[in-house]
Amino acid sequence: MVSLIQYSRQEIENFDKVLRKLLTEQFGGKYVLAKILENLDIDQKLALYDTYKTKHPENAAEFRSIMILFEDLFNVDSKDLSRIFMEIPTEILSMAFCHLGEDKINRLYEILPKGMKSIVAQGIDFGKKKYSKSDINKAQQYIIEFSKNLETDGFINTILTTDSSKKDK
């Protein structure tokens, strides 16, 4: 075994960085983390991200880049957004949107056919009084999972982009 006493602190820190990078690459790194994050609900993801951002602000953007949130779906083009939302049941759409801002609701309304739009609008109005935060999170997570499947199958473009203009929550 090599004695670390003969090396400077800087050399040991450099070795540590190289070793951590190699281990991360060998064992999946951010891809493993992405799989773990898939199993967390939205509140857990945000809490984890806020904690990470506080402790490691220099790596927060990279951490955020592997975490898909419902808001990220609005970064895709209208054609892909239409493809996502047109295949989701109206009850789930109503649940997912009932506590979102008017801008996102209006973006949804722009792509829905008239009949579906009125059903979803009624569901959103009704849902503001009926659905719990847990119900809303489950509906949003359902839509995220559905979107990831469309992305994986090549039906829509990539949801998360790596450009620096991406909004930080």
mmCIF file of C-alpha atoms in Angstrom:
data_model
loop_
_atom_site.group_PDB
_atom_site.id
_atom_site.type_symbol
_atom_site.label_atom_id
_atom_site.label_comp_id
_atom_site.label_asym_id
_atom_site.label_seq_id
_atom_site.Cartn_x
_atom_site.Cartn_y
_atom_site.Cartn_z
ATOM 1 C CA MET A 1 0.000 0.000 0.000
ATOM 2 C CA VAL A 2 1.221 3.497 -0.828
ATOM 3 C CA SER A 3 1.896 5.820 2.060
ATOM 4 C CA LEU A 4 -0.002 9.080 1.645
ATOM 5 C CA ILE A 5 2.309 10.939 4.014
ATOM 6 C CA GLN A 6 4.854 11.550 1.241
ATOM 7 C CA TYR A 7 2.305 13.420 -0.928
ATOM 8 C CA SER A 8 1.110 16.986 -0.583
ATOM 9 C CA ARG A 9 -2.484 17.826 0.222
ATOM 10 C CA GLN A 10 -2.955 19.159 -3.327
ATOM 11 C CA GLU A 11 -1.710 15.906 -4.884
ATOM 12 C CA ILE A 12 -4.042 13.870 -2.681
ATOM 13 C CA GLU A 13 -7.007 16.118 -3.588
ATOM 14 C CA ASN A 14 -6.185 15.757 -7.298
ATOM 15 C CA PHE A 15 -5.970 11.986 -6.911
ATOM 16 C CA ASP A 16 -9.310 12.030 -5.073
ATOM 17 C CA LYS A 17 -10.951 13.965 -7.937
ATOM 18 C CA VAL A 18 -9.604 11.581 -10.556
ATOM 19 C CA LEU A 19 -10.641 8.539 -8.529
ATOM 20 C CA ARG A 20 -14.164 9.899 -7.948
ATOM 21 C CA LYS A 21 -14.551 10.682 -11.638
ATOM 22 C CA LEU A 22 -13.441 7.184 -12.636
ATOM 23 C CA LEU A 23 -15.779 5.584 -10.112
ATOM 24 C CA THR A 24 -18.660 7.750 -11.277
ATOM 25 C CA GLU A 25 -18.064 6.813 -14.909
ATOM 26 C CA GLN A 26 -17.701 3.127 -14.076
ATOM 27 C CA PHE A 27 -20.864 2.866 -11.997
ATOM 28 C CA GLY A 28 -23.212 5.023 -14.038
ATOM 29 C CA GLY A 29 -22.871 8.370 -12.301
ATOM 30 C CA LYS A 30 -25.648 10.725 -13.285
ATOM 31 C CA TYR A 31 -27.560 7.986 -15.117
ATOM 32 C CA VAL A 32 -27.928 6.045 -11.897
ATOM 33 C CA LEU A 33 -28.962 9.235 -10.116
ATOM 34 C CA ALA A 34 -31.532 9.939 -12.836
ATOM 35 C CA LYS A 35 -33.060 6.494 -12.265
ATOM 36 C CA ILE A 36 -33.234 7.164 -8.521
ATOM 37 C CA LEU A 37 -34.839 10.568 -9.116
ATOM 38 C CA GLU A 38 -37.522 8.951 -11.290
ATOM 39 C CA ASN A 39 -38.880 7.243 -8.184
ATOM 40 C CA LEU A 40 -39.262 10.458 -6.198
ATOM 41 C CA ASP A 41 -42.359 12.614 -6.280
ATOM 42 C CA ILE A 42 -42.153 16.260 -7.265
ATOM 43 C CA ASP A 43 -41.897 17.603 -3.706
ATOM 44 C CA GLN A 44 -39.092 15.179 -2.891
ATOM 45 C CA LYS A 45 -37.222 16.123 -6.080
ATOM 46 C CA LEU A 46 -37.494 19.821 -5.295
ATOM 47 C CA ALA A 47 -36.452 19.351 -1.669
ATOM 48 C CA LEU A 48 -33.442 17.300 -2.748
ATOM 49 C CA TYR A 49 -32.518 19.857 -5.401
ATOM 50 C CA ASP A 50 -32.817 22.774 -2.953
ATOM 51 C CA THR A 51 -30.588 20.975 -0.453
ATOM 52 C CA TYR A 52 -28.048 20.108 -3.128
ATOM 53 C CA LYS A 53 -28.098 23.676 -4.513
ATOM 54 C CA THR A 54 -27.403 25.037 -1.028
ATOM 55 C CA LYS A 55 -24.524 22.674 -0.317
ATOM 56 C CA HIS A 56 -23.018 22.476 -3.833
ATOM 57 C CA PRO A 57 -24.023 25.585 -5.811
ATOM 58 C CA GLU A 58 -21.232 25.001 -8.330
ATOM 59 C CA ASN A 59 -22.823 21.710 -9.457
ATOM 60 C CA ALA A 60 -26.493 22.630 -9.076
ATOM 61 C CA ALA A 61 -27.095 23.216 -12.796
ATOM 62 C CA GLU A 62 -25.687 19.797 -13.694
ATOM 63 C CA PHE A 63 -27.801 18.144 -10.994
ATOM 64 C CA ARG A 64 -30.925 19.948 -12.240
ATOM 65 C CA SER A 65 -30.216 18.867 -15.815
ATOM 66 C CA ILE A 66 -31.019 15.226 -15.003
ATOM 67 C CA MET A 67 -34.237 15.914 -13.118
ATOM 68 C CA ILE A 68 -37.421 16.239 -15.198
ATOM 69 C CA LEU A 69 -40.120 18.385 -13.620
ATOM 70 C CA PHE A 70 -43.597 19.092 -14.955
ATOM 71 C CA GLU A 71 -42.540 22.638 -15.871
ATOM 72 C CA ASP A 72 -39.854 21.210 -18.173
ATOM 73 C CA LEU A 73 -42.555 19.907 -20.496
ATOM 74 C CA PHE A 74 -43.348 23.496 -21.467
ATOM 75 C CA ASN A 75 -39.854 23.865 -22.954
ATOM 76 C CA VAL A 76 -40.711 21.533 -25.852
ATOM 77 C CA ASP A 77 -42.168 22.868 -29.090
ATOM 78 C CA SER A 78 -45.929 23.106 -29.631
ATOM 79 C CA LYS A 79 -46.049 20.023 -31.851
ATOM 80 C CA ASP A 80 -44.465 17.849 -29.148
ATOM 81 C CA LEU A 81 -46.551 19.447 -26.415
ATOM 82 C CA SER A 82 -49.654 18.682 -28.448
ATOM 83 C CA ARG A 83 -48.511 15.077 -28.903
ATOM 84 C CA ILE A 84 -48.089 14.723 -25.139
ATOM 85 C CA PHE A 85 -51.297 16.358 -23.944
ATOM 86 C CA MET A 86 -53.643 15.044 -26.647
ATOM 87 C CA GLU A 87 -53.109 11.468 -25.475
ATOM 88 C CA ILE A 88 -53.553 12.119 -21.747
ATOM 89 C CA PRO A 89 -57.033 11.506 -20.272
ATOM 90 C CA THR A 90 -58.899 14.757 -19.566
ATOM 91 C CA GLU A 91 -59.284 13.970 -15.855
ATOM 92 C CA ILE A 92 -55.512 13.664 -15.446
ATOM 93 C CA LEU A 93 -54.940 16.878 -17.434
ATOM 94 C CA SER A 94 -57.454 18.695 -15.238
ATOM 95 C CA MET A 95 -55.781 17.421 -12.091
ATOM 96 C CA ALA A 96 -52.266 18.264 -13.269
ATOM 97 C CA PHE A 97 -53.184 21.815 -14.276
ATOM 98 C CA CYS A 98 -55.622 22.850 -11.545
ATOM 99 C CA HIS A 99 -53.031 24.773 -9.503
ATOM 100 C CA LEU A 100 -50.783 26.041 -12.304
ATOM 101 C CA GLY A 101 -50.529 29.617 -13.513
ATOM 102 C CA GLU A 102 -52.717 31.051 -16.237
ATOM 103 C CA ASP A 103 -49.824 31.111 -18.723
ATOM 104 C CA LYS A 104 -49.412 27.326 -18.601
ATOM 105 C CA ILE A 105 -53.167 26.708 -18.639
ATOM 106 C CA ASN A 106 -53.505 28.970 -21.667
ATOM 107 C CA ARG A 107 -50.677 27.120 -23.406
ATOM 108 C CA LEU A 108 -52.621 23.888 -22.835
ATOM 109 C CA TYR A 109 -55.835 25.434 -24.145
ATOM 110 C CA GLU A 110 -54.060 26.588 -27.323
ATOM 111 C CA ILE A 111 -53.332 23.012 -28.363
ATOM 112 C CA LEU A 112 -56.533 21.259 -27.280
ATOM 113 C CA PRO A 113 -59.548 20.846 -29.562
ATOM 114 C CA LYS A 114 -62.575 22.925 -28.552
ATOM 115 C CA GLY A 115 -64.588 20.067 -26.994
ATOM 116 C CA MET A 116 -61.651 18.699 -25.035
ATOM 117 C CA LYS A 117 -60.725 22.228 -23.952
ATOM 118 C CA SER A 118 -64.136 22.828 -22.362
ATOM 119 C CA ILE A 119 -64.032 19.474 -20.526
ATOM 120 C CA VAL A 120 -60.539 20.202 -19.186
ATOM 121 C CA ALA A 121 -61.518 23.781 -18.245
ATOM 122 C CA GLN A 122 -64.456 22.482 -16.202
ATOM 123 C CA GLY A 123 -62.205 19.878 -14.598
ATOM 124 C CA ILE A 124 -59.629 22.526 -13.678
ATOM 125 C CA ASP A 125 -62.288 24.765 -12.085
ATOM 126 C CA PHE A 126 -63.748 21.814 -10.210
ATOM 127 C CA GLY A 127 -60.304 20.475 -9.263
ATOM 128 C CA LYS A 128 -59.196 23.666 -7.546
ATOM 129 C CA LYS A 129 -61.497 22.745 -4.671
ATOM 130 C CA LYS A 130 -61.329 18.961 -4.896
ATOM 131 C CA TYR A 131 -57.801 17.661 -5.527
ATOM 132 C CA SER A 132 -55.102 17.346 -2.897
ATOM 133 C CA LYS A 133 -51.502 18.232 -3.563
ATOM 134 C CA SER A 134 -50.743 14.506 -3.633
ATOM 135 C CA ASP A 135 -53.352 13.947 -6.371
ATOM 136 C CA ILE A 136 -51.912 16.801 -8.401
ATOM 137 C CA ASN A 137 -48.347 15.503 -8.004
ATOM 138 C CA LYS A 138 -49.431 12.016 -9.118
ATOM 139 C CA ALA A 139 -51.163 13.421 -12.200
ATOM 140 C CA GLN A 140 -48.123 15.502 -13.104
ATOM 141 C CA GLN A 141 -45.828 12.522 -12.557
ATOM 142 C CA TYR A 142 -48.059 10.409 -14.815
ATOM 143 C CA ILE A 143 -47.689 13.001 -17.576
ATOM 144 C CA ILE A 144 -43.913 13.171 -17.046
ATOM 145 C CA GLU A 145 -43.612 9.377 -17.325
ATOM 146 C CA PHE A 146 -45.823 9.341 -20.407
ATOM 147 C CA SER A 147 -43.664 12.082 -21.947
ATOM 148 C CA LYS A 148 -40.451 10.216 -21.177
ATOM 149 C CA ASN A 149 -41.883 7.151 -22.918
ATOM 150 C CA LEU A 150 -42.740 9.235 -25.998
ATOM 151 C CA GLU A 151 -39.224 10.668 -25.918
ATOM 152 C CA THR A 152 -37.612 7.234 -25.560
ATOM 153 C CA ASP A 153 -39.678 5.874 -28.450
ATOM 154 C CA GLY A 154 -38.679 8.840 -30.632
ATOM 155 C CA PHE A 155 -42.138 10.404 -30.928
ATOM 156 C CA ILE A 156 -41.070 13.722 -29.389
ATOM 157 C CA ASN A 157 -37.801 15.643 -29.144
ATOM 158 C CA THR A 158 -35.664 15.665 -26.013
ATOM 159 C CA ILE A 159 -37.454 17.197 -23.031
ATOM 160 C CA LEU A 160 -34.382 18.344 -21.131
ATOM 161 C CA THR A 161 -31.838 20.370 -22.995
ATOM 162 C CA THR A 162 -28.290 20.953 -21.863
ATOM 163 C CA ASP A 163 -28.137 24.597 -22.903
ATOM 164 C CA SER A 164 -27.460 27.215 -20.263
ATOM 165 C CA SER A 165 -30.622 29.163 -21.031
ATOM 166 C CA LYS A 166 -32.714 26.577 -19.241
ATOM 167 C CA LYS A 167 -34.608 28.060 -16.339
ATOM 168 C CA ASP A 168 -33.402 27.245 -12.865
ATOM 169 C CA LYS A 169 -36.164 26.672 -10.369
#
